[in-house]
N, CA, C and O atoms as a printed pandas DataFrame, in Angstrom:
     atom_number atom_name residue_name chain_id  residue_number  x_coord  y_coord  z_coord
0              1         N          MET        A               1   -6.679 -121.280  -74.578
1              2        CA          MET        A               1   -5.295 -120.930  -74.383
2              3         C          MET        A               1   -5.149 -120.002  -73.179
3              4         O          MET        A               1   -4.168 -120.097  -72.442
4              5         N          ASP        A               2   -6.115 -119.109  -72.975
5              6        CA          ASP        A               2   -6.036 -118.183  -71.850
6              7         C          ASP        A               2   -6.080 -118.926  -70.515
7              8         O          ASP        A               2   -5.393 -118.538  -69.570
8              9         N          ILE        A               3   -6.873 -119.979  -70.432
9             10        CA          ILE        A               3   -6.964 -120.743  -69.191
10            11         C          ILE        A               3   -5.635 -121.434  -68.908
11            12         O          ILE        A               3   -5.161 -121.433  -67.772
12            13         N          LEU        A               4   -5.033 -122.023  -69.935
13            14        CA          LEU        A               4   -3.752 -122.682  -69.769
14            15         C          LEU        A               4   -2.688 -121.674  -69.338
15            16         O          LEU        A               4   -1.892 -121.959  -68.443
16            17         N          TRP        A               5   -2.668 -120.509  -69.963
17            18        CA          TRP        A               5   -1.709 -119.475  -69.603
18            19         C          TRP        A               5   -1.922 -119.022  -68.159
19            20         O          TRP        A               5   -0.955 -118.826  -67.423
20            21         N          ALA        A               6   -3.173 -118.856  -67.753
21            22        CA          ALA        A               6   -3.476 -118.442  -66.388
22            23         C          ALA        A               6   -2.992 -119.490  -65.388
23            24         O          ALA        A               6   -2.454 -119.137  -64.339
24            25         N          LEU        A               7   -3.172 -120.752  -65.695
25            26        CA          LEU        A               7   -2.724 -121.815  -64.794
26            27         C          LEU        A               7   -1.197 -121.879  -64.720
27            28         O          LEU        A               7   -0.634 -122.087  -63.645
28            29         N          LEU        A               8   -0.538 -121.703  -65.848
29            30        CA          LEU        A               8    0.918 -121.766  -65.853
30            31         C          LEU        A               8    1.563 -120.585  -65.125
31            32         O          LEU        A               8    2.623 -120.731  -64.517
32            33         N          THR        A               9    0.938 -119.444  -65.186
33            34        CA          THR        A               9    1.521 -118.253  -64.558
34            35         C          THR        A               9    0.931 -117.972  -63.180
35            36         O          THR        A               9    1.233 -116.938  -62.584
36            37         N          LEU        A              10    0.103 -118.865  -62.667
37            38        CA          LEU        A              10   -0.513 -118.664  -61.357
38            39         C          LEU        A              10    0.513 -118.477  -60.237
39            40         O          LEU        A              10    0.286 -117.637  -59.367
40            41         N          PRO        A              11    1.618 -119.205  -60.211
41            42        CA          PRO        A              11    2.590 -118.973  -59.129
42            43         C          PRO        A              11    3.182 -117.560  -59.121
43            44         O          PRO        A              11    3.696 -117.120  -58.093
44            45         N          TYR        A              12    3.119 -116.858  -60.226
45            46        CA          TYR        A              12    3.672 -115.509  -60.301
46            47         C          TYR        A              12    2.643 -114.427  -59.983
47            48         O          TYR        A              12    2.963 -113.240  -60.051
48            49         N          ALA        A              13    1.434 -114.807  -59.642
49            50        CA          ALA        A              13    0.377 -113.835  -59.360
50            51         C          ALA        A              13    0.760 -112.890  -58.215
51            52         O          ALA        A              13    0.541 -111.685  -58.341
52            53         N          PRO        A              14    1.321 -113.381  -57.107
53            54        CA          PRO        A              14    1.699 -112.436  -56.049
54            55         C          PRO        A              14    2.745 -111.414  -56.509
55            56         O          PRO        A              14    2.718 -110.259  -56.086
56            57         N          VAL        A              15    3.651 -111.839  -57.362
57            58        CA          VAL        A              15    4.676 -110.918  -57.861
58            59         C          VAL        A              15    4.032 -109.863  -58.746
59            60         O          VAL        A              15    4.373 -108.684  -58.654
60            61         N          ARG        A              16    3.104 -110.274  -59.604
61            62        CA          ARG        A              16    2.411 -109.305  -60.467
62            63         C          ARG        A              16    1.596 -108.328  -59.629
63            64         O          ARG        A              16    1.562 -107.132  -59.920
64            65         N          GLY        A              17    0.937 -108.841  -58.584
65            66        CA          GLY        A              17    0.165 -107.961  -57.712
66            67         C          GLY        A              17    1.051 -106.973  -56.978
67            68         O          GLY        A              17    0.703 -105.800  -56.844
68            69         N          LEU        A              18    2.191 -107.441  -56.504
69            70        CA          LEU        A              18    3.119 -106.565  -55.799
70            71         C          LEU        A              18    3.676 -105.497  -56.731
71            72         O          LEU        A              18    3.801 -104.337  -56.336
72            73         N          THR        A              19    4.009 -105.869  -57.948
73            74        CA          THR        A              19    4.534 -104.877  -58.900
74            75         C          THR        A              19    3.472 -103.830  -59.223
75            76         O          THR        A              19    3.779 -102.643  -59.331
76            77         N          ALA        A              20    2.238 -104.265  -59.374
77            78        CA          ALA        A              20    1.171 -103.301  -59.648
78            79         C          ALA        A              20    1.002 -102.349  -58.468
79            80         O          ALA        A              20    0.802 -101.149  -58.657
80            81         N          MET        A              21    1.082 -102.883  -57.253
81            82        CA          MET        A              21    0.935 -102.044  -56.072
82            83         C          MET        A              21    2.100 -101.061  -55.951
83            84         O          MET        A              21    1.891  -99.901  -55.599
84            85         N          VAL        A              22    3.305 -101.504  -56.234
85            86        CA          VAL        A              22    4.469 -100.621  -56.163
86            87         C          VAL        A              22    4.336  -99.496  -57.191
87            88         O          VAL        A              22    4.694  -98.354  -56.904
88            89         N          LYS        A              23    3.832  -99.804  -58.370
89            90        CA          LYS        A              23    3.646  -98.768  -59.394
90            91         C          LYS        A              23    2.640  -97.725  -58.940
91            92         O          LYS        A              23    2.840  -96.531  -59.161
92            93         N          VAL        A              24    1.554  -98.168  -58.304
93            94        CA          VAL        A              24    0.535  -97.234  -57.820
94            95         C          VAL        A              24    1.118  -96.340  -56.730
95            96         O          VAL        A              24    0.907  -95.127  -56.737
96            97         N          VAL        A              25    1.853  -96.943  -55.791
97            98        CA          VAL        A              25    2.445  -96.172  -54.702
98            99         C          VAL        A              25    3.466  -95.172  -55.251
99           100         O          VAL        A              25    3.500  -94.020  -54.819
100          101         N          ALA        A              26    4.290  -95.605  -56.195
101          102        CA          ALA        A              26    5.289  -94.708  -56.781
102          103         C          ALA        A              26    4.625  -93.552  -57.519
103          104         O          ALA        A              26    5.079  -92.412  -57.424
104          105         N          ARG        A              27    3.564  -93.836  -58.246
105          106        CA          ARG        A              27    2.852  -92.779  -58.974
106          107         C          ARG        A              27    2.241  -91.773  -58.005
107          108         O          ARG        A              27    2.293  -90.567  -58.248
108          109         N          GLU        A              28    1.660  -92.261  -56.906
109          110        CA          GLU        A              28    1.066  -91.365  -55.917
110          111         C          GLU        A              28    2.132  -90.534  -55.217
111          112         O          GLU        A              28    1.935  -89.340  -54.990
112          113         N          ALA        A              29    3.256  -91.150  -54.875
113          114        CA          ALA        A              29    4.344  -90.412  -54.229
114          115         C          ALA        A              29    4.874  -89.320  -55.150
115          116         O          ALA        A              29    5.167  -88.212  -54.701
116          117         N          GLU        A              30    4.997  -89.632  -56.425
117          118        CA          GLU        A              30    5.477  -88.640  -57.377
118          119         C          GLU        A              30    4.485  -87.498  -57.538
119          120         O          GLU        A              30    4.887  -86.338  -57.637
120          121         N          SER        A              31    3.203  -87.809  -57.565
121          122        CA          SER        A              31    2.211  -86.740  -57.700
122          123         C          SER        A              31    2.194  -85.866  -56.453
123          124         O          SER        A              31    1.982  -84.658  -56.558
124          125         N          GLN        A              32    2.415  -86.449  -55.269
125          126        CA          GLN        A              32    2.495  -85.657  -54.050
126          127         C          GLN        A              32    3.739  -84.777  -54.049
127          128         O          GLN        A              32    3.708  -83.653  -53.546
128          129         N          GLN        A              33    4.820  -85.279  -54.604
129          130        CA          GLN        A              33    6.066  -84.528  -54.640
130          131         C          GLN        A              33    5.924  -83.269  -55.480
131          132         O          GLN        A              33    6.534  -82.248  -55.161
132          133         N          TYR        A              34    5.142  -83.319  -56.536
133          134        CA          TYR        A              34    4.981  -82.183  -57.430
134          135         C          TYR        A              34    3.699  -81.393  -57.172
135          136         O          TYR        A              34    3.400  -80.450  -57.905
136          137         N          ASN        A              35    2.947  -81.761  -56.153
137          138        CA          ASN        A              35    1.705  -81.072  -55.823
138          139         C          ASN        A              35    2.030  -79.655  -55.347
139          140         O          ASN        A              35    2.825  -79.491  -54.422
140          141         N          PRO        A              36    1.432  -78.628  -55.960
141          142        CA          PRO        A              36    1.746  -77.243  -55.586
142          143         C          PRO        A              36    1.458  -76.933  -54.120
143          144         O          PRO        A              36    2.158  -76.122  -53.512
144          145         N          VAL        A              37    0.445  -77.564  -53.550
145          146        CA          VAL        A              37    0.122  -77.325  -52.139
146          147         C          VAL        A              37    1.273  -77.803  -51.253
147          148         O          VAL        A              37    1.663  -77.102  -50.319
148          149         N          ASN        A              38    1.813  -78.974  -51.531
149          150        CA          ASN        A              38    2.919  -79.504  -50.743
150          151         C          ASN        A              38    4.190  -78.680  -50.928
151          152         O          ASN        A              38    4.939  -78.464  -49.975
152          153         N          VAL        A              39    4.428  -78.227  -52.138
153          154        CA          VAL        A              39    5.617  -77.411  -52.407
154          155         C          VAL        A              39    5.521  -76.101  -51.627
155          156         O          VAL        A              39    6.491  -75.674  -51.000
156          157         N          ARG        A              40    4.370  -75.477  -51.668
157          158        CA          ARG        A              40    4.177  -74.222  -50.935
158          159         C          ARG        A              40    4.356  -74.442  -49.433
159          160         O          ARG        A              40    4.965  -73.622  -48.746
160          161         N          ARG        A              41    3.817  -75.560  -48.929
161          162        CA          ARG        A              41    3.943  -75.866  -47.510
162          163         C          ARG        A              41    5.421  -76.012  -47.115
163          164         O          ARG        A              41    5.842  -75.505  -46.075
164          165         N          GLU        A              42    6.198  -76.702  -47.947
165          166        CA          GLU        A              42    7.626  -76.869  -47.659
166          167         C          GLU        A              42    8.346  -75.525  -47.627
167          168         O          GLU        A              42    9.167  -75.276  -46.745
168          169         N          LEU        A              43    8.036  -74.658  -48.597
169          170        CA          LEU        A              43    8.682  -73.351  -48.642
170          171         C          LEU        A              43    8.287  -72.498  -47.443
171          172         O          LEU        A              43    9.119  -71.775  -46.895
172          173         N          GLU        A              44    7.015  -72.578  -47.030
173          174        CA          GLU        A              44    6.569  -71.822  -45.861
174          175         C          GLU        A              44    7.222  -72.343  -44.583
175          176         O          GLU        A              44    7.559  -71.555  -43.700
176          177         N          GLU        A              45    7.405  -73.644  -44.474
177          178        CA          GLU        A              45    8.075  -74.213  -43.300
178          179         C          GLU        A              45    9.524  -73.742  -43.226
179          180         O          GLU        A              45   10.037  -73.454  -42.144
180          181         N          LEU        A              46   10.184  -73.666  -44.389
181          182        CA          LEU        A              46   11.555  -73.146  -44.408
182          183         C          LEU        A              46   11.593  -71.687  -43.951
183          184         O          LEU        A              46   12.484  -71.297  -43.196
184          185         N          ASP        A              47   10.633  -70.882  -44.406
185          186        CA          ASP        A              47   10.584  -69.476  -44.001
186          187         C          ASP        A              47   10.307  -69.339  -42.507
187          188         O          ASP        A              47   10.919  -68.513  -41.830
188          189         N          ARG        A              48    9.374  -70.160  -41.991
189          190        CA          ARG        A              48    9.064  -70.112  -40.551
190          191         C          ARG        A              48   10.283  -70.499  -39.708
191          192         O          ARG        A              48   10.577  -69.864  -38.696
192          193         N          ALA        A              49   10.984  -71.550  -40.139
193          194        CA          ALA        A              49   12.154  -71.996  -39.384
194          195         C          ALA        A              49   13.251  -70.930  -39.408
195          196         O          ALA        A              49   13.943  -70.734  -38.409
196          197         N          ALA        A              50   13.413  -70.249  -40.527
197          198        CA          ALA        A              50   14.419  -69.189  -40.614
198          199         C          ALA        A              50   14.013  -67.999  -39.754
199          200         O          ALA        A              50   14.863  -67.386  -39.108
200          201         N          ALA        A              51   12.727  -67.665  -39.737
201          202        CA          ALA        A              51   12.251  -66.546  -38.920
202          203         C          ALA        A              51   12.381  -66.856  -37.428
203          204         O          ALA        A              51   12.646  -65.958  -36.628
204          205         N          ALA        A              52   12.197  -68.120  -37.053
205          206        CA          ALA        A              52   12.314  -68.513  -35.645
206          207         C          ALA        A              52   13.768  -68.678  -35.221
207          208         O          ALA        A              52   14.052  -68.802  -34.029
208          209         N          GLY        A              53   14.686  -68.682  -36.172
209          210        CA          GLY        A              53   16.098  -68.825  -35.856
210          211         C          GLY        A              53   16.546  -70.272  -35.761
211          212         O          GLY        A              53   17.661  -70.541  -35.315
212          213         N          ASP        A              54   15.698  -71.214  -36.173
213          214        CA          ASP        A              54   16.072  -72.627  -36.132
214          215         C          ASP        A              54   17.109  -72.975  -37.197
215          216         O          ASP        A              54   17.946  -73.856  -36.999
216          217         N          ILE        A              55   17.043  -72.281  -38.316
217          218        CA          ILE        A              55   18.011  -72.498  -39.392
218          219         C          ILE        A              55   18.553  -71.143  -39.837
219          220         O          ILE        A              55   17.918  -70.109  -39.630
220          221         N          THR        A              56   19.715  -71.163  -40.441
221          222        CA          THR        A              56   20.312  -69.919  -40.929
222          223         C          THR        A              56   19.693  -69.556  -42.275
223          224         O          THR        A              56   19.101  -70.408  -42.937
224          225         N          PRO        A              57   19.827  -68.301  -42.679
225          226        CA          PRO        A              57   19.309  -67.912  -44.000
226          227         C          PRO        A              57   19.947  -68.715  -45.136
227          228         O          PRO        A              57   19.299  -68.976  -46.149
228          229         N          GLU        A              58   21.208  -69.106  -44.971
229          230        CA          GLU        A              58   21.870  -69.908  -46.009
230          231         C          GLU        A              58   21.227  -71.285  -46.109
231          232         O          GLU        A              58   21.032  -71.812  -47.204
232          233         N          GLU        A              59   20.897  -71.866  -44.947
233          234        CA          GLU        A              59   20.227  -73.177  -44.962
234          235         C          GLU        A              59   18.836  -73.066  -45.587
235          236         O          GLU        A              59   18.388  -73.963  -46.301
236          237         N          ARG        A              60   18.162  -71.945  -45.302
237          238        CA          ARG        A              60   16.846  -71.728  -45.913
238          239         C          ARG        A              60   16.981  -71.620  -47.431
239          240         O          ARG        A              60   16.188  -72.200  -48.174
240          241         N          ASP        A              61   17.986  -70.876  -47.885
241          242        CA          ASP        A              61   18.196  -70.728  -49.325
242          243         C          ASP        A              61   18.506  -72.072  -49.978
243          244         O          ASP        A              61   18.005  -72.374  -51.061
244          245         N          ARG        A              62   19.342  -72.884  -49.308
245          246        CA          ARG        A              62   19.652  -74.214  -49.845
246          247         C          ARG        A              62   18.396  -75.081  -49.916
247          248         O          ARG        A              62   18.183  -75.789  -50.900
248          249         N          GLY        A              63   17.567  -75.025  -48.874
249          250        CA          GLY        A              63   16.323  -75.800  -48.871
250          251         C          GLY        A              63   15.384  -75.361  -49.979
251          252         O          GLY        A              63   14.782  -76.193  -50.659
252          253         N          GLN        A              64   15.258  -74.052  -50.159
253          254        CA          GLN        A              64   14.408  -73.532  -51.232
254          255         C          GLN        A              64   14.939  -73.963  -52.587
255          256         O          GLN        A              64   14.168  -74.322  -53.478
256          257         N          GLN        A              65   16.254  -73.929  -52.744
257          258        CA          GLN        A              65   16.839  -74.332  -54.027
258          259         C          GLN        A              65   16.586  -75.806  -54.293
259          260         O          GLN        A              65   16.333  -76.186  -55.436
260          261         N          GLN        A              66   16.648  -76.652  -53.257
261          262        CA          GLN        A              66   16.370  -78.080  -53.430
262          263         C          GLN        A              66   14.936  -78.305  -53.876
263          264         O          GLN        A              66   14.678  -79.134  -54.748
264          265         N          VAL        A              67   13.995  -77.566  -53.277
265          266        CA          VAL        A              67   12.588  -77.710  -53.664
266          267         C          VAL        A              67   12.399  -77.269  -55.113
267          268         O          VAL        A              67   11.718  -77.942  -55.887
268          269         N          LEU        A              68   12.999  -76.145  -55.475
269          270        CA          LEU        A              68   12.846  -75.641  -56.840
270          271         C          LEU        A              68   13.549  -76.535  -57.850
271          272         O          LEU        A              68   13.057  -76.721  -58.963
272          273         N          ASP        A              69   14.704  -77.094  -57.470
273          274        CA          ASP        A              69   15.387  -78.031  -58.368
274          275         C          ASP        A              69   14.536  -79.261  -58.613
275          276         O          ASP        A              69   14.499  -79.781  -59.729
276          277         N          ARG        A              70   13.856  -79.728  -57.586
277          278        CA          ARG        A              70   12.994  -80.896  -57.732
278          279         C          ARG        A              70   11.870  -80.616  -58.729
279          280         O          ARG        A              70   11.438  -81.515  -59.451
280          281         N          LEU        A              71   11.402  -79.378  -58.768
281          282        CA          LEU        A              71   10.329  -79.028  -59.698
282          283         C          LEU        A              71   10.825  -78.863  -61.121
283          284         O          LEU        A              71   10.124  -79.211  -62.070
284          285         N          THR        A              72   12.033  -78.332  -61.277
285          286        CA          THR        A              72   12.518  -78.044  -62.622
286          287         C          THR        A              72   13.258  -79.207  -63.244
287          288         O          THR        A              72   13.380  -79.273  -64.467
288          289         N          ARG        A              73   13.755  -80.127  -62.431
289          290        CA          ARG        A              73   14.497  -81.277  -62.946
290          291         C          ARG        A              73   13.502  -82.358  -63.348
291          292         O          ARG        A              73   12.529  -82.581  -62.627
292          293         N          PRO        A              74   13.711  -83.035  -64.472
293          294        CA          PRO        A              74   12.811  -84.125  -64.842
294          295         C          PRO        A              74   12.921  -85.262  -63.834
295          296         O          PRO        A              74   13.980  -85.476  -63.244
296          297         N          ALA        A              75   11.825  -85.988  -63.641
297          298        CA          ALA        A              75   11.813  -87.104  -62.692
298          299         C          ALA        A              75   12.822  -88.151  -63.107
299          300         O          ALA        A              75   12.945  -88.470  -64.290
300          301         N          ALA        A              76   13.538  -88.683  -62.148
301          302        CA          ALA        A              76   14.579  -89.672  -62.434
302          303         C          ALA        A              76   13.971  -90.956  -62.948
303          304         O          ALA        A              76   13.077  -91.525  -62.322
304          305         N          GLY        A              77   14.454  -91.412  -64.084
305          306        CA          GLY        A              77   13.995  -92.678  -64.632
306          307         C          GLY        A              77   12.591  -92.644  -65.192
307          308         O          GLY        A              77   12.024  -93.694  -65.496
308          309         N          ALA        A              78   12.021  -91.471  -65.333
309          310        CA          ALA        A              78   10.643  -91.418  -65.799
310          311         C          ALA        A              78   10.542  -91.639  -67.294
311          312         O          ALA        A              78    9.574  -92.236  -67.763
312          313         N          GLY        A              79   11.510  -91.176  -68.042
313          314        CA          GLY        A              79   11.478  -91.369  -69.489
314          315         C          GLY        A              79   10.298  -90.688  -70.144
315          316         O          GLY        A              79    9.740  -91.210  -71.109
316          317         N          GLY        A              80    9.902  -89.515  -69.629
317          318        CA          GLY        A              80    8.792  -88.792  -70.226
318          319         C          GLY        A              80    7.456  -89.141  -69.627
319          320         O          GLY        A              80    6.431  -88.666  -70.115
320          321         N          THR        A              81    7.422  -89.954  -68.583
321          322        CA          THR        A              81    6.147  -90.318  -67.996
322          323         C          THR        A              81    5.985  -89.729  -66.611
323          324         O          THR        A              81    5.122  -90.166  -65.850
324          325         N          GLY        A              82    6.807  -88.734  -66.270
325          326        CA          GLY        A              82    6.746  -88.154  -64.940
326          327         C          GLY        A              82    5.475  -87.355  -64.729
327          328         O          GLY        A              82    4.754  -87.058  -65.681
328          329         N          ALA        A              83    5.206  -87.012  -63.495
329          330        CA          ALA        A              83    4.021  -86.239  -63.175
330          331         C          ALA        A              83    4.209  -84.805  -63.647
331          332         O          ALA        A              83    5.323  -84.283  -63.678
332          333         N          ARG        A              84    3.106  -84.185  -64.010
333          334        CA          ARG        A              84    3.154  -82.790  -64.385
334          335         C          ARG        A              84    3.119  -81.954  -63.121
335          336         O          ARG        A              84    2.879  -82.472  -62.031
336          337         N          ARG        A              85    3.356  -80.671  -63.268
337          338        CA          ARG        A              85    3.392  -79.796  -62.104
338          339         C          ARG        A              85    2.037  -79.646  -61.446
339          340         O          ARG        A              85    1.976  -79.294  -60.268
340          341         N          ASP        A              86    0.945  -79.896  -62.155
341          342        CA          ASP        A              86   -0.369  -79.782  -61.543
342          343         C          ASP        A              86   -0.760  -81.040  -60.779
343          344         O          ASP        A              86   -1.883  -81.143  -60.286
344          345         N          GLY        A              87    0.168  -82.005  -60.676
345          346        CA          GLY        A              87   -0.084  -83.201  -59.887
346          347         C          GLY        A              87   -0.629  -84.357  -60.692
347          348         O          GLY        A              87   -0.702  -85.478  -60.188
348          349         N          ALA        A              88   -1.015  -84.110  -61.934
349          350        CA          ALA        A              88   -1.556  -85.185  -62.752
350          351         C          ALA        A              88   -0.415  -85.962  -63.392
351          352         O          ALA        A              88    0.577  -85.365  -63.809
352          353         N          PRO        A              89   -0.536  -87.263  -63.475
353          354        CA          PRO        A              89    0.534  -88.032  -64.110
354          355         C          PRO        A              89    0.629  -87.690  -65.581
355          356         O          PRO        A              89   -0.390  -87.546  -66.257
356          357         N          GLY        A              90    1.837  -87.561  -66.076
357          358        CA          GLY        A              90    2.047  -87.230  -67.478
358          359         C          GLY        A              90    2.072  -88.481  -68.336
359          360         O          GLY        A              90    2.221  -89.592  -67.827
360          361         N          ARG        A              91    1.929  -88.298  -69.604
361          362        CA          ARG        A              91    1.996  -89.410  -70.545
362          363         C          ARG        A              91    3.014  -89.069  -71.604
363          364         O          ARG        A              91    3.187  -87.900  -71.950
364          365         N          PRO        A              92    3.694  -90.079  -72.125
365          366        CA          PRO        A              92    4.666  -89.793  -73.177
366          367         C          PRO        A              92    3.961  -89.330  -74.440
367          368         O          PRO        A              92    2.842  -89.747  -74.736
368          369         N          ALA        A              93    4.630  -88.471  -75.169
369          370        CA          ALA        A              93    4.073  -87.997  -76.432
370          371         C          ALA        A              93    4.036  -89.153  -77.421
371          372         O          ALA        A              93    4.949  -89.978  -77.441
372          373         N          PRO        A              94    2.990  -89.222  -78.243
373          374        CA          PRO        A              94    2.930  -90.309  -79.212
374          375         C          PRO        A              94    4.060  -90.185  -80.225
375          376         O          PRO        A              94    4.436  -89.086  -80.632
376          377         N          ALA        A              95    4.582  -91.319  -80.614
377          378        CA          ALA        A              95    5.676  -91.331  -81.580
378          379         C          ALA        A              95    5.157  -90.904  -82.942
379          380         O          ALA        A              95    4.108  -91.359  -83.400
380          381         N          ARG        A              96    5.908  -90.030  -83.572
381          382        CA          ARG        A              96    5.526  -89.588  -84.912
382          383         C          ARG        A              96    6.286  -90.411  -85.918
383          384         O          ARG        A              96    7.489  -90.640  -85.792
384          385         N          ARG        A              97    5.575  -90.838  -86.890
385          386        CA          ARG        A              97    6.206  -91.626  -87.942
386          387         C          ARG        A              97    6.143  -90.821  -89.223
387          388         O          ARG        A              97    5.090  -90.691  -89.849
388          389         N          GLY        A              98    7.270  -90.294  -89.593
389          390        CA          GLY        A              98    7.332  -89.509  -90.822
390          391         C          GLY        A              98    7.804  -90.358  -91.977
391          392         O          GLY        A              98    8.351  -91.444  -91.787
392          393         N          ASN        A              99    7.589  -89.859  -93.162
393          394        CA          ASN        A              99    8.059  -90.601  -94.336
394          395         C          ASN        A              99    8.969  -89.726  -95.183
395          396         O          ASN        A              99    9.010  -89.865  -96.406
396          397         N          GLY        A             100    9.693  -88.829  -94.539
397          398        CA          GLY        A             100   10.679  -88.042  -95.280
398          399         C          GLY        A             100   10.079  -86.882  -96.031
399          400         O          GLY        A             100   10.385  -86.700  -97.210
400          401         N          GLY        A             101    9.247  -86.101  -95.406
401          402        CA          GLY        A             101    8.726  -84.895  -96.040
402          403         C          GLY        A             101    7.595  -85.155  -97.015
403          404         O          GLY        A             101    7.426  -84.389  -97.964
404          405         N          GLY        A             102    6.831  -86.188  -96.820
405          406        CA          GLY        A             102    5.679  -86.451  -97.654
406          407         C          GLY        A             102    5.969  -87.320  -98.853
407          408         O          GLY        A             102    5.043  -87.708  -99.565
408          409         N          LYS        A             103    7.225  -87.637  -99.098
409          410        CA          LYS        A             103    7.569  -88.486 -100.231
410          411         C          LYS        A             103    7.411  -89.944  -99.837
411          412         O          LYS        A             103    7.716  -90.330  -98.708
412          413         N          ALA        A             104    6.940  -90.735 -100.758
413          414        CA          ALA        A             104    6.760  -92.153 -100.483
414          415         C          ALA        A             104    8.134  -92.830 -100.410
415          416         O          ALA        A             104    9.006  -92.575 -101.240
416          417         N          ARG        A             105    8.310  -93.679  -99.425
417          418        CA          ARG        A             105    9.571  -94.402  -99.295
418          419         C          ARG        A             105    9.479  -95.700 -100.073
419          420         O          ARG        A             105    8.446  -96.369 -100.103
420          421         N          ARG        A             106   10.561  -96.020 -100.681
421          422        CA          ARG        A             106   10.607  -97.260 -101.444
422          423         C          ARG        A             106   11.794  -98.068 -100.996
423          424         O          ARG        A             106   12.800  -97.522 -100.543
424          425         N          GLY        A             107   11.676  -99.342 -101.122
425          426        CA          GLY        A             107   12.765 -100.221 -100.756
426          427         C          GLY        A             107   13.884 -100.169 -101.792
427          428         O          GLY        A             107   13.919  -99.275 -102.637
428          429         N          ARG        A             108   14.780 -101.117 -101.718
429          430        CA          ARG        A             108   15.880 -101.162 -102.674
430          431         C          ARG        A             108   15.370 -101.365 -104.084
431          432         O          ARG        A             108   14.400 -102.084 -104.325
432          433         N          GLY        A             109   16.025 -100.734 -104.971
433          434        CA          GLY        A             109   15.688 -100.921 -106.368
434          435         C          GLY        A             109   14.465 -100.147 -106.818
435          436         O          GLY        A             109   14.002 -100.314 -107.946
436          437         N          GLY        A             110   13.935  -99.294 -105.939
437          438        CA          GLY        A             110   12.759  -98.505 -106.308
438          439         C          GLY        A             110   13.123  -97.417 -107.289
439          440         O          GLY        A             110   14.163  -96.774 -107.147
440          441         N          GLY        A             111   12.319  -97.210 -108.240
441          442        CA          GLY        A             111   12.571  -96.182 -109.253
442          443         C          GLY        A             111   12.098  -94.821 -108.802
443          444         O          GLY        A             111   11.682  -94.649 -107.656
444          445         N          PRO        A             112   12.160  -93.843 -109.708
445          446        CA          PRO        A             112   11.761  -92.473 -109.359
446          447         C          PRO        A             112   10.317  -92.295 -109.133
447          448         O          PRO        A             112    9.871  -91.187 -108.834
């Protein structure tokens, strides 16, 4: 069955490869965005530009706020899978399945 499935889906192989590549690139871009070294570099560049007079202090403050907002705001569309602040990709927490405080659940018509 696997051989038949592979033959039937062979025309879609380039699409699957492209999607896998896009996921890898997106994950790497996100990890770079939250990398502390890159964040520090951006903040230092803003300070240097303000000290040189290239930007006003208000523009520097706005730039710093944008960098900090990017760190504190959850990644767009991540759904809990965004990168952590240390640059490592995060994983969603495992779903907990409770049964109502330790009591056994019963279907309709279940007695005490």
